[in-house]
Coordinates of C-alpha atoms and ligand atoms in Angstrom, one line a residue:
X1 CA 160.2 184.7 -3.8
X2 CA 163.7 186.0 -3.4
X3 CA 166.7 183.9 -3.8
X4 CA 168.0 182.8 0.0
X5 CA 171.8 184.2 0.3
X6 CA 173.2 181.7 -0.4
X7 CA 176.7 183.2 -0.3
X8 CA 176.7 184.0 3.0
X9 CA 176.4 181.5 5.6
X10 CA 178.3 179.2 3.2
X11 CA 180.9 181.2 3.0
X12 CA 181.2 181.0 6.8
X13 CA 181.3 177.5 6.7
X14 CA 184.1 177.2 4.5
X15 CA 185.8 179.7 6.1
X16 CA 185.1 178.0 9.5
X17 CA 185.9 175.0 8.7
X18 CA 189.6 175.9 6.5
X19 CA 190.3 177.0 9.5
X20 CA 189.0 174.3 12.5
X21 CA 190.9 172.2 9.9
X22 CA 194.2 174.0 9.3
X23 CA 194.5 174.6 13.5
X24 CA 194.4 170.6 13.8
X25 CA 198.4 170.0 14.6
X26 CA 197.6 173.1 17.7
X27 CA 194.9 172.3 19.4
X28 CA 194.6 171.1 22.2
X29 CA 192.4 167.5 21.3
X30 CA 190.8 167.1 23.5
X31 CA 187.6 169.8 24.3
X32 CA 188.2 171.4 27.6
X33 CA 184.6 172.4 28.6
X34 CA 182.0 170.9 30.5
X35 CA 178.2 170.4 30.1
X36 CA 177.6 173.0 32.3
X37 CA 180.0 176.0 30.1
X38 CA 179.0 174.4 26.5
X39 CA 175.3 174.8 27.9
X40 CA 175.6 178.5 28.9
X41 CA 176.7 178.9 25.0
X42 CA 174.5 177.4 22.6
X43 CA 171.3 177.4 25.0
X44 CA 168.8 179.8 26.4
X45 CA 165.2 180.2 25.3
X46 CA 163.9 179.8 21.1
X47 CA 164.0 184.0 20.8
X48 CA 161.3 185.4 18.9
X49 CA 163.4 186.8 16.2
X50 CA 164.7 184.8 13.8
X51 CA 168.5 185.7 13.1
X52 CA 171.0 186.2 9.9
X53 CA 171.5 183.3 8.7
X54 CA 175.8 183.7 8.4
X55 CA 175.9 185.3 11.5
X56 CA 173.5 182.1 13.1
X57 CA 177.0 180.0 11.6
X58 CA 179.5 182.6 13.1
X59 CA 177.8 182.2 16.6
X60 CA 177.3 178.6 16.9
X61 CA 181.6 177.9 15.2
X62 CA 182.3 180.3 17.9
X63 CA 179.9 179.2 21.1
X64 CA 181.1 175.0 19.9
X65 CA 184.4 175.7 19.7
X66 CA 185.1 174.5 23.1
X67 CA 183.4 171.2 23.2
X68 CA 185.0 170.0 20.0
X69 CA 187.0 167.4 20.8
X70 CA 189.6 167.1 18.0
X71 CA 189.3 164.4 16.8
X72 CA 190.2 164.4 13.0
X73 CA 193.2 165.1 14.4
X74 CA 196.3 163.1 14.0
X75 CA 196.6 162.7 17.6
X76 CA 193.0 161.2 18.8
X77 CA 194.4 157.9 19.4
X78 CA 190.5 156.7 21.0
X79 CA 188.3 154.2 20.3
X80 CA 189.2 152.9 16.4
X81 CA 188.0 156.9 15.2
X82 CA 189.5 158.2 11.8
X83 CA 189.3 162.2 10.5
X84 CA 187.8 162.7 7.2
X85 CA 190.2 162.8 3.4
X86 CA 190.0 166.4 2.5
X87 CA 187.5 164.4 -0.7
X88 CA 185.8 162.7 1.4
X89 CA 184.7 166.3 3.0
X90 CA 184.2 167.6 -0.2
X91 CA 182.0 165.2 -1.5
X92 CA 180.1 165.6 2.0
X93 CA 179.2 168.3 1.4
X94 CA 178.3 167.7 -2.0
X95 CA 176.1 165.7 -0.4
X96 CA 174.3 167.0 1.6
X97 CA 173.9 170.3 -1.4
X98 CA 172.5 168.5 -3.9
X99 CA 170.4 167.0 -0.7
X100 CA 169.4 164.2 -2.9
X101 CA 166.9 161.1 -1.0
X102 CA 168.8 158.5 -1.2
X103 CA 165.8 156.2 -0.4
X104 CA 164.6 155.4 -4.2
X105 CA 166.7 155.0 -7.6
X106 CA 163.9 157.5 -8.9
X107 CA 164.8 160.5 -6.2
X108 CA 168.5 160.2 -7.6
X109 CA 169.8 158.4 -10.1
X110 CA 173.4 159.4 -9.6
X111 CA 173.6 158.8 -5.9
X112 CA 172.2 154.6 -7.0
X113 CA 174.5 154.3 -9.3
X114 CA 177.5 155.7 -7.5
X115 CA 176.1 153.2 -4.5
X116 CA 176.9 150.5 -7.0
X117 CA 179.9 151.4 -8.5
X118 CA 181.8 152.4 -5.2
X119 CA 180.3 148.9 -3.5
X120 CA 182.1 147.4 -5.8
X121 CA 185.1 148.6 -5.4
X122 CA 184.7 147.4 -2.0
X123 CA 183.3 144.0 -2.9
X124 CA 186.8 144.1 -5.1
X125 CA 189.3 145.4 -2.1
X126 CA 187.9 142.4 0.3
X127 CA 188.2 140.2 -2.3
X128 CA 184.1 139.2 -1.8
X129 CA 182.5 137.0 -4.0
X130 CA 180.7 138.6 -7.2
X131 CA 177.5 138.2 -6.1
X132 CA 177.1 139.3 -3.3
X133 CA 175.3 142.7 -2.6
X134 CA 176.0 146.2 -0.2
X135 CA 173.7 147.8 1.5
X136 CA 175.7 151.6 2.7
X137 CA 174.0 152.4 6.4
X138 CA 175.2 154.5 9.1
X139 CA 177.9 152.4 11.0
X140 CA 178.6 149.0 11.8
X141 CA 175.9 149.0 14.3
X142 CA 173.3 148.9 12.0
X143 CA 174.8 146.8 9.0
X144 CA 174.4 144.2 11.6
X145 CA 171.2 144.4 11.5
X146 CA 170.9 144.5 8.6
X147 CA 173.1 141.2 7.5
X148 CA 171.1 139.4 10.9
X149 CA 168.1 140.6 9.6
X150 CA 169.6 138.9 6.3
X151 CA 171.1 135.9 8.5
X152 CA 167.4 135.9 10.1
X153 CA 165.6 134.9 7.1
X154 CA 168.1 133.1 5.9
X155 CA 168.2 130.7 8.6
X156 CA 164.7 130.4 9.5
X157 CA 163.2 129.3 4.8
X158 CA 165.8 126.6 5.5
X159 CA 164.0 125.0 8.5
X160 CA 160.5 126.1 7.1
X161 CA 159.5 129.1 8.0
X162 CA 158.9 133.3 6.6
X163 CA 160.0 135.5 9.1
X164 CA 159.2 138.5 7.2
X165 CA 155.3 137.7 7.9
X166 CA 155.5 135.2 10.6
X167 CA 158.0 137.3 13.0
X168 CA 159.6 135.4 15.3
X169 CA 156.2 133.7 17.8
X170 CA 156.2 131.0 17.4
X171 CA 159.3 130.5 15.2
X172 CA 162.1 127.1 15.3
X173 CA 164.2 129.3 18.2
X174 CA 167.7 130.7 16.7
X175 CA 171.1 130.7 18.1
X176 CA 173.5 132.7 18.0
X177 CA 177.4 131.8 18.5
X178 CA 180.1 134.5 18.5
X179 CA 183.4 135.1 20.8
X180 CA 183.1 136.1 24.0
X181 CA 185.1 139.1 23.7
X182 CA 182.9 139.5 20.4
X183 CA 181.3 144.0 19.9
X184 CA 178.1 144.8 22.5
X185 CA 176.8 146.3 19.1
X186 CA 176.2 142.4 17.8
X187 CA 173.9 142.2 21.4
X188 CA 172.0 145.4 20.3
X189 CA 171.9 143.7 17.4
X190 CA 170.5 140.9 18.6
X191 CA 168.5 142.5 21.1
X192 CA 166.9 144.6 17.8
X193 CA 165.7 142.0 16.3
X194 CA 164.1 139.4 18.2
X195 CA 166.1 136.6 18.7
X196 CA 167.5 138.1 22.2
X197 CA 170.5 138.2 23.6
X198 CA 169.6 134.7 25.6
X199 CA 170.4 133.0 22.6
X200 CA 173.7 133.0 22.8
X201 CA 176.2 130.8 23.1
X202 CA 179.4 132.7 24.2
X203 CA 182.8 131.1 23.1
X204 CA 186.4 130.5 24.7
X205 CA 188.5 133.4 23.6
X206 CA 192.6 132.9 23.2
X207 CA 194.1 135.7 25.2
X208 CA 194.1 138.0 21.8
X209 CA 190.5 137.8 21.7
X210 CA 190.1 135.1 19.8
X211 CA 187.5 131.9 19.0
X212 CA 188.7 129.2 19.0
X213 CA 188.2 126.6 16.7
X214 CA 187.5 123.3 18.9
X215 CA 185.8 125.7 21.5
X216 CA 182.8 126.4 18.4
X217 CA 183.0 123.2 17.2
X218 CA 181.6 121.9 20.5
X219 CA 179.5 124.8 20.7
X220 CA 177.9 123.9 17.8
X221 CA 178.3 119.6 18.4
X222 CA 175.4 120.7 21.0
X223 CA 172.9 123.1 19.4
X224 CA 169.8 122.2 17.7
X225 CA 168.3 124.1 15.0
X226 CA 168.8 127.5 13.7
X227 CA 172.1 128.8 13.4
X228 CA 174.3 132.0 13.4
X229 CA 177.8 132.0 13.9
X230 CA 179.5 135.9 14.1
X231 CA 182.8 136.0 13.5
X232 CA 185.1 138.6 14.8
X233 CA 188.1 140.4 12.8
X234 CA 189.8 143.5 14.2
X235 CA 188.9 143.1 18.3
X236 CA 188.2 146.4 19.2
X237 CA 190.7 145.7 22.1
X238 CA 193.5 144.6 20.7
X239 CA 193.2 144.3 16.5
X240 CA 193.8 140.7 16.4
X241 CA 191.5 138.6 13.3
X242 CA 188.9 136.0 14.9
X243 CA 190.0 132.3 12.0
X244 CA 188.8 132.8 9.9
X245 CA 189.2 130.4 7.2
X246 CA 188.6 127.6 10.2
X247 CA 185.6 129.0 12.0
X248 CA 183.8 129.1 8.0
X249 CA 184.5 125.3 7.5
X250 CA 183.4 124.5 11.4
X251 CA 179.7 126.6 11.0
X252 CA 179.0 125.4 7.2
X253 CA 179.8 122.3 8.2
X254 CA 177.0 122.4 10.5
X255 CA 174.2 124.5 8.3
X256 CA 175.6 128.2 9.9
X257 CA 175.9 131.1 8.8
X258 CA 179.2 133.1 8.8
X259 CA 178.8 136.5 9.8
X260 CA 182.1 138.8 10.4
X261 CA 182.0 141.4 12.6
X262 CA 185.0 143.3 9.8
X263 CA 184.5 146.8 11.2
X264 CA 188.4 148.1 10.6
X265 CA 189.9 144.5 9.7
X266 CA 187.7 144.0 7.2
X267 CA 190.3 146.1 5.9
X268 CA 193.3 144.0 6.7
X269 CA 192.1 142.4 3.2
X270 CA 193.3 145.5 1.3
X271 CA 197.3 145.2 2.0
X272 CA 198.9 142.1 1.1
X273 CA 200.9 142.1 4.7
X274 CA 198.0 142.3 5.3
X275 CA 195.9 139.9 4.3
X276 CA 197.3 136.6 5.6
X277 CA 195.4 137.9 8.6
X278 CA 191.6 137.6 7.0
X279 CA 192.8 134.3 4.7
X280 CA 189.4 132.4 4.1
X281 CA 186.9 135.6 4.8
X282 CA 185.5 135.4 1.3
X283 CA 183.8 132.6 2.5
X284 CA 181.4 134.1 5.0
X285 CA 177.9 135.0 4.8
X286 CA 177.9 138.6 5.7
X287 CA 179.8 141.0 6.2
X288 CA 179.9 144.4 8.2
X289 CA 182.3 147.1 8.2
X290 CA 183.0 151.3 8.7
X291 CA 183.9 154.0 6.0
X292 CA 183.6 156.3 8.5
X293 CA 186.9 154.1 11.1
X294 CA 190.0 153.2 8.8
X295 CA 189.1 154.9 5.1
X296 CA 189.0 158.4 6.8
X297 CA 185.2 158.6 5.7
X298 CA 183.5 161.3 7.9
X299 CA 180.4 160.0 9.6
X300 CA 177.7 158.4 9.2
X301 CA 179.4 155.6 6.8
X302 CA 178.8 151.5 7.4
X303 CA 179.3 148.7 4.9
X304 CA 176.9 145.7 5.1
X305 CA 177.6 142.9 2.7
X306 CA 176.1 139.8 2.4
X307 CA 177.0 137.0 -0.3
X308 CA 172.6 135.6 0.1
X309 CA 171.0 138.9 -2.1
X310 CA 168.1 136.7 -2.3
X311 CA 167.8 137.1 2.0
X312 CA 168.9 140.1 1.7
X313 CA 166.8 141.8 0.0
X314 CA 163.7 138.6 1.3
X315 CA 164.7 141.1 5.0
X316 CA 165.0 144.8 4.0
X317 CA 163.3 145.2 0.2
X318 CA 159.6 147.2 0.7
X319 CA 156.7 148.2 -1.8
X320 CA 154.4 150.8 -2.1
X321 CA 152.2 151.1 -4.1
X322 CA 153.0 156.1 -4.4
X323 CA 157.1 155.0 -4.9
X324 CA 158.7 154.9 -7.7
X325 CA 160.4 151.5 -7.8
X326 CA 163.4 150.6 -10.1
X327 CA 161.5 149.0 -12.6
X328 CA 164.5 147.6 -14.7
X329 CA 168.3 147.3 -14.5
X330 CA 168.6 150.0 -11.6
X331 CA 168.6 149.5 -7.8
X332 CA 166.7 150.7 -5.3
X333 CA 169.1 150.9 -1.8
X334 CA 165.6 151.3 0.2
X335 CA 166.0 147.0 -0.6
X336 CA 169.6 147.2 1.0
X337 CA 169.2 148.7 4.2
X338 CA 166.9 149.7 7.2
X339 CA 166.2 153.1 6.3
X340 CA 163.7 155.1 4.4
X341 CA 164.5 157.9 2.8
X342 CA 167.7 158.4 3.4
X343 CA 171.0 160.4 3.1
X344 CA 173.4 159.7 -0.6
X345 CA 175.9 158.1 1.7
X346 CA 177.8 156.9 -1.2
X347 CA 179.4 160.1 -2.5
X348 CA 182.0 160.7 0.2
X349 CA 183.0 156.9 0.4
X350 CA 183.1 156.9 -3.6
X351 CA 185.4 160.3 -3.3
X352 CA 187.8 158.2 -0.4
X353 CA 188.4 155.9 -2.5
X354 CA 188.5 157.5 -6.3
X355 CA 191.2 159.8 -4.4
X356 CA 193.2 157.1 -3.2
X357 CA 192.9 154.4 -5.5
X358 CA 193.8 150.3 -5.0
X359 CA 197.7 151.7 -4.2
X360 CA 196.6 154.0 -1.7
X361 CA 194.6 151.8 0.8
X362 CA 197.1 150.0 0.7
X363 CA 199.7 152.1 1.8
X364 CA 197.3 153.7 4.7
X365 CA 196.1 151.5 6.3
X366 CA 199.9 149.5 6.4
X367 CA 201.0 152.8 7.5
X368 CA 198.6 153.0 10.1
X369 CA 199.7 149.8 10.7
X370 CA 203.5 150.7 11.4
X371 CA 202.9 153.5 13.4
X372 CA 200.7 151.4 15.8
X373 CA 204.7 149.5 15.3
X374 CA 206.4 152.3 15.7
X375 CA 204.2 153.2 19.4
X376 CA 204.7 149.8 20.7
X377 CA 207.9 149.8 20.6
X378 CA 208.8 153.1 22.3
X379 CA 206.7 151.7 24.8
X380 CA 208.6 149.3 25.9
X381 CA 206.9 146.5 28.8
X382 CA 203.4 148.2 29.2
X383 CA 202.3 146.8 25.7
X384 CA 199.5 144.5 26.7
X385 CA 198.9 142.4 23.1
X386 CA 200.5 141.5 20.1
X387 CA 200.2 144.2 17.5
X388 CA 198.7 142.7 14.6
X389 CA 196.9 146.1 12.8
X390 CA 196.4 149.4 14.2
X391 CA 195.9 148.1 17.7
X392 CA 198.1 149.1 21.2
X393 CA 195.8 147.4 24.1
X394 CA 198.7 148.8 27.5
X395 CA 198.8 148.8 30.9
X396 CA 200.3 151.0 33.7
X397 CA 198.9 149.0 36.3
X398 CA 196.9 150.6 38.7
X399 CA 197.1 153.9 38.0
X400 CA 196.2 153.7 33.9
X401 CA 192.2 154.7 34.7
X402 CA 193.9 158.1 35.8
X403 CA 196.3 157.8 34.1
X404 CA 194.2 158.3 30.6
X405 CA 192.4 161.4 32.4
X406 CA 196.1 163.0 32.6
X407 CA 197.2 162.1 29.9
X408 CA 194.1 164.2 27.3
X409 CA 194.7 167.1 30.5
X410 CA 197.7 167.9 29.0
X411 CA 196.2 167.7 25.6
X412 CA 198.1 166.7 22.6
X413 CA 196.8 163.3 22.3
X414 CA 193.8 161.5 23.2
X415 CA 193.4 158.7 24.8
X416 CA 190.8 155.3 25.9
X417 CA 190.2 153.1 28.1
X418 CA 189.1 149.7 28.5
X419 CA 188.7 147.0 31.0
X420 CA 191.0 144.0 28.9
X421 CA 191.0 139.9 31.4
X422 CA 189.7 141.8 34.1
X423 CA 192.6 144.4 34.4
X424 CA 192.3 147.9 33.4
X425 CA 194.2 149.3 29.9
X426 CA 194.5 152.5 28.5
X427 CA 193.6 151.9 24.5
X428 CA 195.7 153.5 21.4
X429 CA 194.4 153.3 17.7
X430 CA 196.4 154.6 15.1
X431 CA 193.9 154.7 12.3
X432 CA 193.7 158.5 11.9
X433 CA 195.6 159.2 7.7
X434 CA 197.1 162.5 8.6
X435 CA 199.3 160.0 11.6
X436 CA 202.7 160.9 11.1
X437 CA 206.4 159.7 13.2
X438 CA 206.2 163.0 15.2
X439 CA 202.8 162.4 16.2
X440 CA 203.7 158.7 17.8
X441 CA 207.0 159.9 19.3
X442 CA 204.7 162.4 20.4
X443 CA 202.2 161.0 22.1
X444 CA 204.5 158.9 23.7
X445 CA 207.0 160.9 25.4
X446 CA 203.7 162.8 26.6
X447 CA 202.9 159.3 27.9
X448 CA 205.8 157.8 29.7
X449 CA 206.5 160.9 31.2
X450 CA 202.6 161.4 32.9
X451 CA 203.1 157.5 34.0
X452 CA 206.3 158.0 36.4
X453 CA 205.8 161.9 37.7
Ligands
LIG501 C1 183.6 150.3 16.1 C2 182.9 149.1 16.0 C3 181.7 148.5 15.9 C4 181.1 149.3 16.1 O1 180.6 149.9 15.0 P1 180.0 151.6 14.7 O2 180.0 151.9 13.7 O3 180.8 152.5 15.9 O4 178.4 151.2 14.5 C5 181.6 147.1 16.3 N1 181.9 146.1 16.7 C6 184.0 147.0 15.6 C7 184.4 145.2 16.0 C8 184.2 147.8 16.0 O5 185.4 148.0 16.6

């Protein structure tokens, strides 16, 4: 068969990509298009006849453009969304090009080894125990599913129950204790795992959303049977970190497993200036974090760490007669994550870490936190939280949600909203590697101007 034309569509993609990326500073950050406009541009019946690949790529880029949110821009401050560093993006292109099935070592030896290496670097960066096992998943959501499956295995094993064989029918009832202001992905993971949200016991939090250790102790005193405690580093609204050392002490004294949701907050461990927020984190049993947020790796990229490699493998491991399993010292990724066939997620994480180095990661964390503080200084009395990391929470009274809409329409920057302690609030997250002082100052100027007009 004649070789396909790789050059045409890939050249088009390269040109479209560099045009988009270099245009980010001058592009309105929000999407201007509505769903009907996008359906008209992209829709219609599937044509009978095919189209030249390069032309398809060019037309796709032109038609999608109006509905692309410039979330990789330095003035996108919504949710907690990082951009992509050049090295991570380039490695992601190669990941797609090599198209490895990174489930098995045999189908992608370099993909497997790169996950091992990058996983080890991250373990060091976060100060986690050397024996900690690592899995590369799609995001914090599936990291929770993986870690809580390992936790479910271990707390039930200690209670004499084999959950992999017996499921949860007739099993001792697991209780999950978590801060009242936990992220919704914890609840969702419990639904997926058959533990259920009714198994949740919420613990009181302080005015920043931090779990109160005394309330945790009281809650645990009232519980019999297997317990998992979910702590949080980096409250999605305030950035606040639970007092993790105290939580580990209290939870371990009653035999509970401690899982940490550190989707972005775990990165504080990589900075000497911010590490004090996560002191004691190495004593937990499992950890969740994202690479697609603060490390600025393209979507999707999350990580799971487990201090009990056997529980991790018992929960995730799989064997089938037709698969070629790693024998000696090779590592099969499918024993560490819920996917079977999967993308080689390690390559972009590896490239991001190798390009930044330990100092570069620390500088990225410190710089974005400093910029958040700079923004908070501009905003004065509107700030609702203690700015400890990269999150700023703001109120503009009853007009807050309306202001968020107007800020997005103006186009200089993009912010998102939330309800904080019963009132509407604006969220401002500095997570992008390109954000600088002028981005912050311009965003502050626009928000303050619109708030008073
Ligand atoms: C973003 C976030 C999540 C969910 O992460 P995904 O990568 O989107 O699955 C969970 N917990 C916290 C604290 C977060 O900030």
